[in-house]
Amino acid sequence: MDVMFILIGASITVAITFLFAFMWAVKSGQYDDRYTPSVRILFDENIQSETENKKL
């Protein structure tokens, strides 16, 4: 029975740690722009190939 209290305390500690880590990540701006980086990687090659075609 004592093991259950230890596990409950450990799980609450881990949950609070992850909550503070999530709050720190949100406050530091890591979730501000979720769309642009995923789209930017798609258009980088197209922009470079267009500029290379213009040079030729």
mmCIF file of N, CA and C in Angstrom:
data_model
loop_
_atom_site.group_PDB
_atom_site.id
_atom_site.type_symbol
_atom_site.label_atom_id
_atom_site.label_comp_id
_atom_site.label_asym_id
_atom_site.label_seq_id
_atom_site.Cartn_x
_atom_site.Cartn_y
_atom_site.Cartn_z
ATOM 1 N N MET A 1 0.820 -1.200 0.000
ATOM 2 C CA MET A 1 0.000 0.000 0.000
ATOM 3 C C MET A 1 0.858 1.257 0.000
ATOM 4 N N ASP A 2 2.018 1.164 0.648
ATOM 5 C CA ASP A 2 2.907 2.329 0.674
ATOM 6 C C ASP A 2 3.451 2.649 -0.706
ATOM 7 N N VAL A 3 3.594 1.618 -1.537
ATOM 8 C CA VAL A 3 4.124 1.825 -2.887
ATOM 9 C C VAL A 3 3.161 2.700 -3.698
ATOM 10 N N MET A 4 1.875 2.539 -3.494
ATOM 11 C CA MET A 4 0.898 3.361 -4.226
ATOM 12 C C MET A 4 1.063 4.836 -3.906
ATOM 13 N N PHE A 5 1.309 5.168 -2.668
ATOM 14 C CA PHE A 5 1.490 6.575 -2.302
ATOM 15 C C PHE A 5 2.768 7.133 -2.918
ATOM 16 N N ILE A 6 3.802 6.317 -2.974
ATOM 17 C CA ILE A 6 5.056 6.758 -3.601
ATOM 18 C C ILE A 6 4.842 6.981 -5.094
ATOM 19 N N LEU A 7 4.131 6.064 -5.755
ATOM 20 C CA LEU A 7 3.883 6.205 -7.192
ATOM 21 C C LEU A 7 2.968 7.384 -7.504
ATOM 22 N N ILE A 8 1.989 7.615 -6.658
ATOM 23 C CA ILE A 8 1.109 8.769 -6.876
ATOM 24 C C ILE A 8 1.904 10.063 -6.716
ATOM 25 N N GLY A 9 2.751 10.127 -5.706
ATOM 26 C CA GLY A 9 3.585 11.311 -5.514
ATOM 27 C C GLY A 9 4.552 11.515 -6.668
ATOM 28 N N ALA A 10 5.142 10.433 -7.152
ATOM 29 C CA ALA A 10 6.080 10.538 -8.272
ATOM 30 C C ALA A 10 5.355 10.966 -9.546
ATOM 31 N N SER A 11 4.158 10.445 -9.777
ATOM 32 C CA SER A 11 3.425 10.821 -10.990
ATOM 33 C C SER A 11 2.966 12.274 -10.937
ATOM 34 N N ILE A 12 2.559 12.731 -9.777
ATOM 35 C CA ILE A 12 2.183 14.140 -9.655
ATOM 36 C C ILE A 12 3.391 15.038 -9.869
ATOM 37 N N THR A 13 4.549 14.647 -9.370
ATOM 38 C CA THR A 13 5.774 15.428 -9.573
ATOM 39 C C THR A 13 6.134 15.503 -11.053
ATOM 40 N N VAL A 14 6.052 14.370 -11.752
ATOM 41 C CA VAL A 14 6.363 14.359 -13.186
ATOM 42 C C VAL A 14 5.352 15.199 -13.951
ATOM 43 N N ALA A 15 4.071 15.128 -13.591
ATOM 44 C CA ALA A 15 3.039 15.902 -14.278
ATOM 45 C C ALA A 15 3.268 17.395 -14.066
ATOM 46 N N ILE A 16 3.611 17.801 -12.872
ATOM 47 C CA ILE A 16 3.871 19.221 -12.606
ATOM 48 C C ILE A 16 5.108 19.680 -13.355
ATOM 49 N N THR A 17 6.123 18.839 -13.448
ATOM 50 C CA THR A 17 7.339 19.190 -14.200
ATOM 51 C C THR A 17 7.018 19.416 -15.671
ATOM 52 N N PHE A 18 6.220 18.524 -16.267
ATOM 53 C CA PHE A 18 5.856 18.697 -17.673
ATOM 54 C C PHE A 18 4.951 19.909 -17.872
ATOM 55 N N LEU A 19 4.110 20.203 -16.915
ATOM 56 C CA LEU A 19 3.261 21.391 -17.016
ATOM 57 C C LEU A 19 4.110 22.658 -17.018
ATOM 58 N N PHE A 20 5.090 22.744 -16.130
ATOM 59 C CA PHE A 20 5.966 23.918 -16.110
ATOM 60 C C PHE A 20 6.813 23.990 -17.380
ATOM 61 N N ALA A 21 7.250 22.855 -17.892
ATOM 62 C CA ALA A 21 8.020 22.872 -19.144
ATOM 63 C C ALA A 21 7.153 23.350 -20.302
ATOM 64 N N PHE A 22 5.900 22.938 -20.349
ATOM 65 C CA PHE A 22 4.989 23.392 -21.397
ATOM 66 C C PHE A 22 4.720 24.878 -21.269
ATOM 67 N N MET A 23 4.493 25.346 -20.049
ATOM 68 C CA MET A 23 4.245 26.772 -19.845
ATOM 69 C C MET A 23 5.464 27.592 -20.232
ATOM 70 N N TRP A 24 6.657 27.101 -19.927
ATOM 71 C CA TRP A 24 7.888 27.809 -20.319
ATOM 72 C C TRP A 24 8.014 27.864 -21.841
ATOM 73 N N ALA A 25 7.671 26.767 -22.505
ATOM 74 C CA ALA A 25 7.777 26.741 -23.963
ATOM 75 C C ALA A 25 6.783 27.703 -24.608
ATOM 76 N N VAL A 26 5.588 27.787 -24.068
ATOM 77 C CA VAL A 26 4.593 28.706 -24.616
ATOM 78 C C VAL A 26 5.022 30.144 -24.396
ATOM 79 N N LYS A 27 5.529 30.464 -23.218
ATOM 80 C CA LYS A 27 5.952 31.835 -22.932
ATOM 81 C C LYS A 27 7.182 32.239 -23.734
ATOM 82 N N SER A 28 8.027 31.278 -24.098
ATOM 83 C CA SER A 28 9.227 31.624 -24.857
ATOM 84 C C SER A 28 8.944 31.752 -26.352
ATOM 85 N N GLY A 29 7.720 31.442 -26.792
ATOM 86 C CA GLY A 29 7.331 31.674 -28.171
ATOM 87 C C GLY A 29 7.565 30.522 -29.115
ATOM 88 N N GLN A 30 7.719 29.341 -28.616
ATOM 89 C CA GLN A 30 7.975 28.210 -29.489
ATOM 90 C C GLN A 30 6.725 27.754 -30.238
ATOM 91 N N TYR A 31 5.547 28.191 -29.800
ATOM 92 C CA TYR A 31 4.306 27.797 -30.472
ATOM 93 C C TYR A 31 3.654 28.972 -31.174
ATOM 94 N N ASP A 32 4.362 30.059 -31.389
ATOM 95 C CA ASP A 32 3.760 31.230 -32.009
ATOM 96 C C ASP A 32 3.419 30.985 -33.471
ATOM 97 N N ASP A 33 4.329 30.489 -34.231
ATOM 98 C CA ASP A 33 4.093 30.305 -35.654
ATOM 99 C C ASP A 33 4.314 28.838 -36.007
ATOM 100 N N ARG A 34 3.223 28.118 -36.135
ATOM 101 C CA ARG A 34 3.337 26.699 -36.441
ATOM 102 C C ARG A 34 3.206 26.430 -37.927
ATOM 103 N N TYR A 35 2.716 27.387 -38.699
ATOM 104 C CA TYR A 35 2.391 27.122 -40.100
ATOM 105 C C TYR A 35 3.531 27.486 -41.055
ATOM 106 N N THR A 36 4.149 28.607 -40.856
ATOM 107 C CA THR A 36 5.131 29.112 -41.808
ATOM 108 C C THR A 36 6.353 28.203 -41.989
ATOM 109 N N PRO A 37 6.975 27.695 -40.940
ATOM 110 C CA PRO A 37 8.138 26.841 -41.185
ATOM 111 C C PRO A 37 7.821 25.580 -41.980
ATOM 112 N N SER A 38 6.635 25.033 -41.791
ATOM 113 C CA SER A 38 6.291 23.833 -42.554
ATOM 114 C C SER A 38 6.044 24.156 -44.018
ATOM 115 N N VAL A 39 5.592 25.343 -44.334
ATOM 116 C CA VAL A 39 5.349 25.742 -45.719
ATOM 117 C C VAL A 39 6.626 26.254 -46.362
ATOM 118 N N ARG A 40 7.452 26.932 -45.573
ATOM 119 C CA ARG A 40 8.685 27.513 -46.113
ATOM 120 C C ARG A 40 9.608 26.446 -46.683
ATOM 121 N N ILE A 41 9.626 25.287 -46.078
ATOM 122 C CA ILE A 41 10.507 24.233 -46.574
ATOM 123 C C ILE A 41 10.035 23.719 -47.931
ATOM 124 N N LEU A 42 8.751 23.886 -48.227
ATOM 125 C CA LEU A 42 8.238 23.441 -49.522
ATOM 126 C C LEU A 42 8.606 24.402 -50.638
ATOM 127 N N PHE A 43 8.740 25.698 -50.339
ATOM 128 C CA PHE A 43 8.961 26.688 -51.372
ATOM 129 C C PHE A 43 10.420 27.082 -51.538
ATOM 130 N N ASP A 44 11.312 26.630 -50.682
ATOM 131 C CA ASP A 44 12.712 27.010 -50.808
ATOM 132 C C ASP A 44 13.313 26.536 -52.118
ATOM 133 N N GLU A 45 13.023 25.329 -52.531
ATOM 134 C CA GLU A 45 13.597 24.808 -53.769
ATOM 135 C C GLU A 45 12.996 25.492 -54.985
ATOM 136 N N ASN A 46 11.708 25.816 -54.923
ATOM 137 C CA ASN A 46 11.072 26.481 -56.056
ATOM 138 C C ASN A 46 11.649 27.869 -56.272
ATOM 139 N N ILE A 47 11.909 28.601 -55.204
ATOM 140 C CA ILE A 47 12.466 29.947 -55.328
ATOM 141 C C ILE A 47 13.882 29.868 -55.880
ATOM 142 N N GLN A 48 14.667 28.929 -55.401
ATOM 143 C CA GLN A 48 16.030 28.791 -55.885
ATOM 144 C C GLN A 48 16.054 28.358 -57.350
ATOM 145 N N SER A 49 15.177 27.445 -57.734
ATOM 146 C CA SER A 49 15.185 26.995 -59.122
ATOM 147 C C SER A 49 14.710 28.099 -60.055
ATOM 148 N N GLU A 50 13.772 28.937 -59.611
ATOM 149 C CA GLU A 50 13.319 30.056 -60.438
ATOM 150 C C GLU A 50 14.431 31.076 -60.624
ATOM 151 N N THR A 51 15.193 31.342 -59.579
ATOM 152 C CA THR A 51 16.285 32.310 -59.700
ATOM 153 C C THR A 51 17.404 31.746 -60.569
ATOM 154 N N GLU A 52 17.610 30.454 -60.504
ATOM 155 C CA GLU A 52 18.630 29.843 -61.359
ATOM 156 C C GLU A 52 18.198 29.870 -62.824
ATOM 157 N N ASN A 53 16.898 29.671 -63.081
ATOM 158 C CA ASN A 53 16.390 29.721 -64.446
ATOM 159 C C ASN A 53 16.480 31.126 -65.028
ATOM 160 N N LYS A 54 16.277 32.148 -64.177
ATOM 161 C CA LYS A 54 16.364 33.515 -64.650
ATOM 162 C C LYS A 54 17.799 33.883 -65.010
ATOM 163 N N LYS A 55 18.758 33.319 -64.275
ATOM 164 C CA LYS A 55 20.163 33.614 -64.540
ATOM 165 C C LYS A 55 20.612 33.018 -65.868
ATOM 166 N N LEU A 56 20.004 31.871 -66.219
ATOM 167 C CA LEU A 56 20.401 31.212 -67.466
ATOM 168 C C LEU A 56 19.729 31.911 -68.602
#
